[in-house]
CSV table of C-alpha atoms in Angstrom, one decimal:
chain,number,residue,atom,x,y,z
A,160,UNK,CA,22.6,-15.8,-7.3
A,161,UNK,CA,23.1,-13.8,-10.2
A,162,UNK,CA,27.3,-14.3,-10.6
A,163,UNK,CA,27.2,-16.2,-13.5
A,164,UNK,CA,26.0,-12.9,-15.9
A,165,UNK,CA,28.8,-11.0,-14.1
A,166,UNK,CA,32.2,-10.4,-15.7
A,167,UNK,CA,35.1,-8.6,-13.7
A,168,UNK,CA,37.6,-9.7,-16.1
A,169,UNK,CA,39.3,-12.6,-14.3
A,170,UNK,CA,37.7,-15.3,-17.1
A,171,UNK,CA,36.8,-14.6,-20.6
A,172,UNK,CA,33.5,-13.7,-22.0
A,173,UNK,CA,33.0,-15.3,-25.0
A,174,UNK,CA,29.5,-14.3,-26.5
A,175,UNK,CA,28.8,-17.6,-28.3
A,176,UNK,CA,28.4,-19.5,-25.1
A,177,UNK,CA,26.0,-18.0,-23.5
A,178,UNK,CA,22.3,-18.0,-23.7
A,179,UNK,CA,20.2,-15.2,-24.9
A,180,UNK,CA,16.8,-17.1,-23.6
A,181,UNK,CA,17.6,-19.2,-19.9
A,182,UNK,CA,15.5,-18.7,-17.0
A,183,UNK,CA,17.3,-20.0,-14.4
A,184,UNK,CA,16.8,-17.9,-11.8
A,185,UNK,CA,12.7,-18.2,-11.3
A,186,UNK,CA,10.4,-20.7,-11.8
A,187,UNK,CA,7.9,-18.9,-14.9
A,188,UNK,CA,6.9,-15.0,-15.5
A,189,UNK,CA,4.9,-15.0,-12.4
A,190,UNK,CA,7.2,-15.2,-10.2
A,191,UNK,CA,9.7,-13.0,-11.7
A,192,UNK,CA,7.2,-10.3,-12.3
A,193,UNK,CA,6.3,-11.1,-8.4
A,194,UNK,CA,9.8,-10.5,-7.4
A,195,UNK,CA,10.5,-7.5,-9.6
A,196,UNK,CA,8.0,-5.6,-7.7
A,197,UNK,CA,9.4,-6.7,-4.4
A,198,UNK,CA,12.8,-6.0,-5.2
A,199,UNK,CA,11.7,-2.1,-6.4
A,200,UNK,CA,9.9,-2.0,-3.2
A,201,UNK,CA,13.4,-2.2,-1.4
A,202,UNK,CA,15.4,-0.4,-4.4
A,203,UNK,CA,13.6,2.5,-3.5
A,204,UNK,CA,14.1,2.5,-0.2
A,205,UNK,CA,17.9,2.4,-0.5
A,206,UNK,CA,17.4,5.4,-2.9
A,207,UNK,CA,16.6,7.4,-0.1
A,208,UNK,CA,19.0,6.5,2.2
A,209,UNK,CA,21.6,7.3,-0.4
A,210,UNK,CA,20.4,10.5,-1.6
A,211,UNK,CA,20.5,11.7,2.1
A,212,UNK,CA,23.6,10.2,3.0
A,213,UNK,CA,25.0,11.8,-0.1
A,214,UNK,CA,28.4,9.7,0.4
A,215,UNK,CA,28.8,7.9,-2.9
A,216,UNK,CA,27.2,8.2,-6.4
A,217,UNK,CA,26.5,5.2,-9.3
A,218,UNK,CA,26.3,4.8,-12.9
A,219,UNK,CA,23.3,2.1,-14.1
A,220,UNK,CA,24.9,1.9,-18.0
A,221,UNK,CA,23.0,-0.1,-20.1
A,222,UNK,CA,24.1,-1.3,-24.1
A,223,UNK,CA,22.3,-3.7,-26.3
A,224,UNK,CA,21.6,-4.7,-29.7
A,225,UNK,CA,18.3,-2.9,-31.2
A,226,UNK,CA,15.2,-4.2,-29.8
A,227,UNK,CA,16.8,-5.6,-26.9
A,228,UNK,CA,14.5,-4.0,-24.5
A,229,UNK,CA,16.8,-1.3,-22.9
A,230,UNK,CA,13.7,1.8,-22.7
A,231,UNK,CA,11.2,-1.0,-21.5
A,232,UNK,CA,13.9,-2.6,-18.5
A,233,UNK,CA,15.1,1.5,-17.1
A,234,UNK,CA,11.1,1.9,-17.0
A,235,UNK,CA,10.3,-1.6,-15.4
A,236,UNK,CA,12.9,-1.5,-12.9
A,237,UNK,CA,14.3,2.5,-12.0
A,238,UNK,CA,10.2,3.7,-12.5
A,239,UNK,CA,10.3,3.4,-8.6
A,240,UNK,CA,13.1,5.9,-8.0
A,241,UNK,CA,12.5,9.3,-6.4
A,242,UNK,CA,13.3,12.1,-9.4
A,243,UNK,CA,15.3,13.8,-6.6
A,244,UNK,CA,18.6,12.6,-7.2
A,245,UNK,CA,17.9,10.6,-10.2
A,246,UNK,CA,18.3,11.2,-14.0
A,247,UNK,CA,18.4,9.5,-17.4
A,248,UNK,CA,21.0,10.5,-19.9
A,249,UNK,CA,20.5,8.9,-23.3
A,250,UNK,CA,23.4,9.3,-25.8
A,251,UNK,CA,22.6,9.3,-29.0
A,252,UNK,CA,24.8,10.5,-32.1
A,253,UNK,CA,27.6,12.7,-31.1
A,254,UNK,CA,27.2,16.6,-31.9
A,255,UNK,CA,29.6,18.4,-34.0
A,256,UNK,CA,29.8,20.0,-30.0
A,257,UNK,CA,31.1,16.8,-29.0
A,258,UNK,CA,33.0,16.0,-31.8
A,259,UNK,CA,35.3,18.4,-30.9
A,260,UNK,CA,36.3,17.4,-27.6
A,261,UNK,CA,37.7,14.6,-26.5
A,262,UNK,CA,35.4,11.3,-26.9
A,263,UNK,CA,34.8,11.0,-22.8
A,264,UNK,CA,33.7,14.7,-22.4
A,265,UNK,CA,30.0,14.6,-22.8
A,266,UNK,CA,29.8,11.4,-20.3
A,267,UNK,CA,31.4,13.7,-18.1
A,268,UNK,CA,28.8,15.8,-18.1
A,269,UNK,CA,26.1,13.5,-16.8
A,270,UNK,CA,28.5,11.5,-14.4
A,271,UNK,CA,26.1,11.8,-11.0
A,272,UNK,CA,27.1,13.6,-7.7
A,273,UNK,CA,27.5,11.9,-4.6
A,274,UNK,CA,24.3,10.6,-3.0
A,275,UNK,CA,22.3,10.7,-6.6
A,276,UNK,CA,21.9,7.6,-9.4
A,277,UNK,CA,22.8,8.4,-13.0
A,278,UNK,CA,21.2,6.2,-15.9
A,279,UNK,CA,22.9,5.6,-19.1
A,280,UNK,CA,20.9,4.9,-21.7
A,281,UNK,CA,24.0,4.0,-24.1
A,282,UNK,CA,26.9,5.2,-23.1
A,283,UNK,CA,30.8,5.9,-23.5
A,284,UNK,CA,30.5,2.1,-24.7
A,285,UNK,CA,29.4,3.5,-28.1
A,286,UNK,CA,32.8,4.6,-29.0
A,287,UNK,CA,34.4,1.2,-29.3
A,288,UNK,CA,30.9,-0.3,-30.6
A,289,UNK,CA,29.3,1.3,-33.5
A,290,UNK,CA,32.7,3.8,-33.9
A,291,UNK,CA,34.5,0.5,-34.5
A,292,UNK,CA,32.2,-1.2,-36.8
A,293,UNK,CA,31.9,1.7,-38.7
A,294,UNK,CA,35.2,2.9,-38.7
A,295,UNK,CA,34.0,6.3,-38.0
A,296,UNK,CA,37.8,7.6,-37.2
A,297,UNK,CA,37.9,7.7,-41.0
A,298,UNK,CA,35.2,10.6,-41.3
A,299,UNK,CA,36.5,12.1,-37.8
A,300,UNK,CA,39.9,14.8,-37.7
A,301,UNK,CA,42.5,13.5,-35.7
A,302,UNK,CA,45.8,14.8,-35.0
A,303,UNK,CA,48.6,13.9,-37.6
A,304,UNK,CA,50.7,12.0,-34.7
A,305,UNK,CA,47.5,9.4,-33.7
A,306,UNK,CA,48.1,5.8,-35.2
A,307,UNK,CA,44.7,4.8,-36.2
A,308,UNK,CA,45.4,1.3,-35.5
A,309,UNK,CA,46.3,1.9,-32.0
A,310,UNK,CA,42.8,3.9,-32.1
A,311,UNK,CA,40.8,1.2,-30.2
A,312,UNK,CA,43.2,-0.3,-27.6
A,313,UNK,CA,43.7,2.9,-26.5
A,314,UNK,CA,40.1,4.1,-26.2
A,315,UNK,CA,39.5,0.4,-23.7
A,316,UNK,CA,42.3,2.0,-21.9
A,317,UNK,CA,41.3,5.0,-21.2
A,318,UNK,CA,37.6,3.8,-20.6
A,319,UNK,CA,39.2,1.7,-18.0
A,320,UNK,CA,41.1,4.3,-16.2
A,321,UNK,CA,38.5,6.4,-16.3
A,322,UNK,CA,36.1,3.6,-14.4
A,323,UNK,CA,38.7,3.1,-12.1
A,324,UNK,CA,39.2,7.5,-11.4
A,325,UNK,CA,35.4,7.2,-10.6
A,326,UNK,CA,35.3,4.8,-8.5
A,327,UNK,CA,38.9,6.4,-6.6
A,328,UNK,CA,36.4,9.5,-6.5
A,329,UNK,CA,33.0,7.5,-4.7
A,330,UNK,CA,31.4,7.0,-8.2
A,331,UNK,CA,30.6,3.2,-9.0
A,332,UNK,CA,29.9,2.0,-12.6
A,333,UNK,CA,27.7,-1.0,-13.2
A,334,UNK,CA,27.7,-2.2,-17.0
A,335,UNK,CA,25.0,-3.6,-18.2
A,336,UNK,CA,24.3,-5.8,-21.5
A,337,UNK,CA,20.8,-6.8,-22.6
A,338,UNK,CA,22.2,-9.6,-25.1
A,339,UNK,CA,19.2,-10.6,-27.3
A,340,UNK,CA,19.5,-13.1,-29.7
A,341,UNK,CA,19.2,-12.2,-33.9
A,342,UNK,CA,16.3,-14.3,-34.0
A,343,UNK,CA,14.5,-12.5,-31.4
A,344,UNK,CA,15.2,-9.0,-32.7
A,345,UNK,CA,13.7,-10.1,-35.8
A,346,UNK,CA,10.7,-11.0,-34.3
A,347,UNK,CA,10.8,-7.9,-32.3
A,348,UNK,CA,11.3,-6.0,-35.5
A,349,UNK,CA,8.5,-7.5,-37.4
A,350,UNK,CA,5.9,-7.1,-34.2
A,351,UNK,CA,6.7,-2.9,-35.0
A,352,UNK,CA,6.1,-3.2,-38.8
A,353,UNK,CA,2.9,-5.1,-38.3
A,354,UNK,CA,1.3,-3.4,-35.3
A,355,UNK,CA,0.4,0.3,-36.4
A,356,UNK,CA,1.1,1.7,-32.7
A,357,UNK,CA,4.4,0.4,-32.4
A,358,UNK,CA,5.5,1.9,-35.8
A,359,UNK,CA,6.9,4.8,-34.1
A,360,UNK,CA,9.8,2.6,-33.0
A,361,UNK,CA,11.0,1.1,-35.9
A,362,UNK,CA,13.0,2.6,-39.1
A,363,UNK,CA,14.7,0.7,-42.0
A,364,UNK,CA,18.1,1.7,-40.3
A,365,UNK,CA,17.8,-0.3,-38.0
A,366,UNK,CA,17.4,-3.3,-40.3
A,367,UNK,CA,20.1,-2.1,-42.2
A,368,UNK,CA,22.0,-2.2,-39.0
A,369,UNK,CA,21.3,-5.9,-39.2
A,370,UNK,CA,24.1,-6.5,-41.7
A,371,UNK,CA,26.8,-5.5,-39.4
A,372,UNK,CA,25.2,-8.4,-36.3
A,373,UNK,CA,28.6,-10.5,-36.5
A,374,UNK,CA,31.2,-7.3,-36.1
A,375,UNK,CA,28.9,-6.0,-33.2
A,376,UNK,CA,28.7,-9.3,-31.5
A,377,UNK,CA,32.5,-9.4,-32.0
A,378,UNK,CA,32.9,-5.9,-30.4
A,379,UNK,CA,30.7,-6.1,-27.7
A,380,UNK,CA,32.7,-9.4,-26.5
A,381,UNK,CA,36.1,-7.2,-26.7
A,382,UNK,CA,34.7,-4.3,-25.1
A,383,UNK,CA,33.3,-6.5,-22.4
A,384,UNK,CA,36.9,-8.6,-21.9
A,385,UNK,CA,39.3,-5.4,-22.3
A,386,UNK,CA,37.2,-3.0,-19.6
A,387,UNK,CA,35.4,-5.7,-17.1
A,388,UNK,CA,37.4,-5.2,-13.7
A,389,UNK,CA,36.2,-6.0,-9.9
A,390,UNK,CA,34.9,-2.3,-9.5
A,391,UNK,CA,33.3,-1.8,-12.6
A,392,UNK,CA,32.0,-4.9,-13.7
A,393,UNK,CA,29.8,-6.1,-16.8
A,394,UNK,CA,26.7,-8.3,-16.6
A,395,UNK,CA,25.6,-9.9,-19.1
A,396,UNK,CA,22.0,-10.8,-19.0
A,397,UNK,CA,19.7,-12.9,-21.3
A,398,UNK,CA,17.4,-10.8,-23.1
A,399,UNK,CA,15.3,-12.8,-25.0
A,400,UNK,CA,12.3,-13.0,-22.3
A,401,UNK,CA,11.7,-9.7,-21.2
A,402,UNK,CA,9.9,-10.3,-17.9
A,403,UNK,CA,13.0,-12.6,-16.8
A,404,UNK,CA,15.8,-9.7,-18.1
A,405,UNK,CA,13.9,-7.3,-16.1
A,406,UNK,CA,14.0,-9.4,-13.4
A,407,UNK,CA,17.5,-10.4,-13.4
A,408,UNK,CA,18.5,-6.4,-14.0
A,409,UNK,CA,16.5,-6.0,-10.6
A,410,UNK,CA,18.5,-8.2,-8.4
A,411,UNK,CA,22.2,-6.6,-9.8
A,412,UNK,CA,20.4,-2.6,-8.6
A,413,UNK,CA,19.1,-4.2,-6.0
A,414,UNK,CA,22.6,-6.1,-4.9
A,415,UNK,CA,24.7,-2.9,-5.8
A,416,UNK,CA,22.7,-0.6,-3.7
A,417,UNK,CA,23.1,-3.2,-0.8
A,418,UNK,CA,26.4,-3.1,-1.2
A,419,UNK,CA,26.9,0.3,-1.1
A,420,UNK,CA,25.2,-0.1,2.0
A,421,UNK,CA,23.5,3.8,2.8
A,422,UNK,CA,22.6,4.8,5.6
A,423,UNK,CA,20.3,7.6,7.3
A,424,UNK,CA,22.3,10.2,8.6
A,425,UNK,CA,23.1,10.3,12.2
A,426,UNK,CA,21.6,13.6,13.9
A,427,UNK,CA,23.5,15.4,16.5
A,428,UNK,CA,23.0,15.7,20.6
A,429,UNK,CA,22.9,19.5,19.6
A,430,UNK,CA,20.4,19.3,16.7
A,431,UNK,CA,18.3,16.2,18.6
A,432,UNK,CA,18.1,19.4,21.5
A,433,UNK,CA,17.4,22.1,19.3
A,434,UNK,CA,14.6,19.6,17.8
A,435,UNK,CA,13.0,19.0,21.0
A,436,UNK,CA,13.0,22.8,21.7
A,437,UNK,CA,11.5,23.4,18.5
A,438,UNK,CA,8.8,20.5,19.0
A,439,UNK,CA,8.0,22.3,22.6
A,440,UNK,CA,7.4,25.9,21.0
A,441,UNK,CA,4.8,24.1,18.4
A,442,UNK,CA,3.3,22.2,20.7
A,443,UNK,CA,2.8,25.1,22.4
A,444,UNK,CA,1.6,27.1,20.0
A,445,UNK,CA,-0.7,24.7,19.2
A,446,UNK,CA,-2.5,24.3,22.3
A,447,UNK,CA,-2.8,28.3,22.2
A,448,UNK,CA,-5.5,27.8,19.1
């Protein structure tokens, strides 16, 4: 339904041909805001199953351009989802902490155990995004024997061998790109200057970060052709109609947790026993008061 946003790196993405503001997959808002609440109906229940199975873990990772809608989508679409086994890590600037490892170590950190769902608001992604367009290996210490021009081809490397160990050890990784179009985040931009409550959400960096909208167009589209594979594919969905990207990000959740296919655990002869044992001494009990 939704293949043609989906990128496992067996054709290449080229970022000027597609469309930031298609509809294709519904007929008008109402019926994408009908089937967004149909399809969290069912997310959820999947959630459940996988949290008590407990045999395999994902990663929802989400990058976009400012103003693309990323906070507004993981609330949309994951505000169904049990807290048990579910939590939201949102990477901003590294700390001089992080710094000093290597770049994949704080991602590390929030990768999700078996049975529970991990969102990534941002990601490992930022290190061959805004590291590359700002060069920021030139501010960063690096051992004497690292080439910085083999900096980058090496980081989509290890990024995709790190995918792949995840997904060796029951962890899936689902990328996700909001791609909004410059005209849109402009409007976007000058809806927070003008309305006083959404002030809170704009700052003249990111207009600054404006300037640099050709070089992260041109590293997104890299990033997405050197580390899209089968098990850890991107999707790239339009995001200049909110209601339809938060549709569309609600059928790839929905289809990945189907695949994954959970299940409720299977109970025991023993435990069904010691159940109905347990059910006769309440009942019991009961019928005593």
């Amino acid at each position: 339904m939704f293949n043609h946003y989906r990128y496992d790196g067996s054709e290449k993405f080229n970022i000027r041909k597609v469309s930031t503001n298609e509809t294709s997959l519904v007929k008008d808002r109402d019926e994408a805001e009908y089937f967004l609440q149909r399809n969290n109906v069912q997310i959820d229940e999947l959630q459940q199953k996988l949290y008590a199975e407990k045999r395999e873990g994902v990663i929802f990772l989400f990058q976009a351009m400012d103003a693309a809608g990323k906070d507004g989508t993981i609330r949309a679409v994951l505000q169904c989802l049990s807290p048990h086994g579910v939590h939201e890590a949102a990477f901003k600037s590294p700390s001089s902490e992080d710094l000093a490892h290597d770049f994949l170590w704080r991602i590390e950190r929030q990768v999700p155990a078996k049975g529970e769902i991990a969102i990534f608001n941002r990601s490992h992604y930022e290190e061959v995004l805004i590291y590359r367009v700002k060069k920021l290996w030139e501010n960063q210490a690096n051992a004497r024997r690292i080439k910085t021009d083999d900096i980058m081809e090496h980081r989509y490397e290890d990024i995709k061998n790190y995918e792949a160990y995840l997904w060796h050890n029951n962890i899936r990784t689902v990328k996700i790109f909001l791609n909004v179009s410059k005209k849109e985040q402009a409007k976007r931009f000058l809806d927070r200057i003008k309305e006083p409550e959404k002030h809170w959400k704009f700052s003249a960096a990111d207009y600054e970060e404006r300037g640099y909208w050709d070089a992260y167009q041109e590293a997104f589209e890299d990033a997405i052709n050197n580390t899209a594979t089968e098990h850890a594919p991107w999707f790239v969905v339009p995001a200049d109609h909110k209601w339809y990207m938060r549709y569309v990000v609600s059928e790839i959740i929905l289809a990945t947790l189907q695949d994954m296919d959970p299940r409720w655990p299977e109970v025991t002869k023993d435990r069904l026993a010691r159940f109905g044992q347990i059910r006769q001494s309440l009942e019991k009990e009961l019928g005593k008061n």
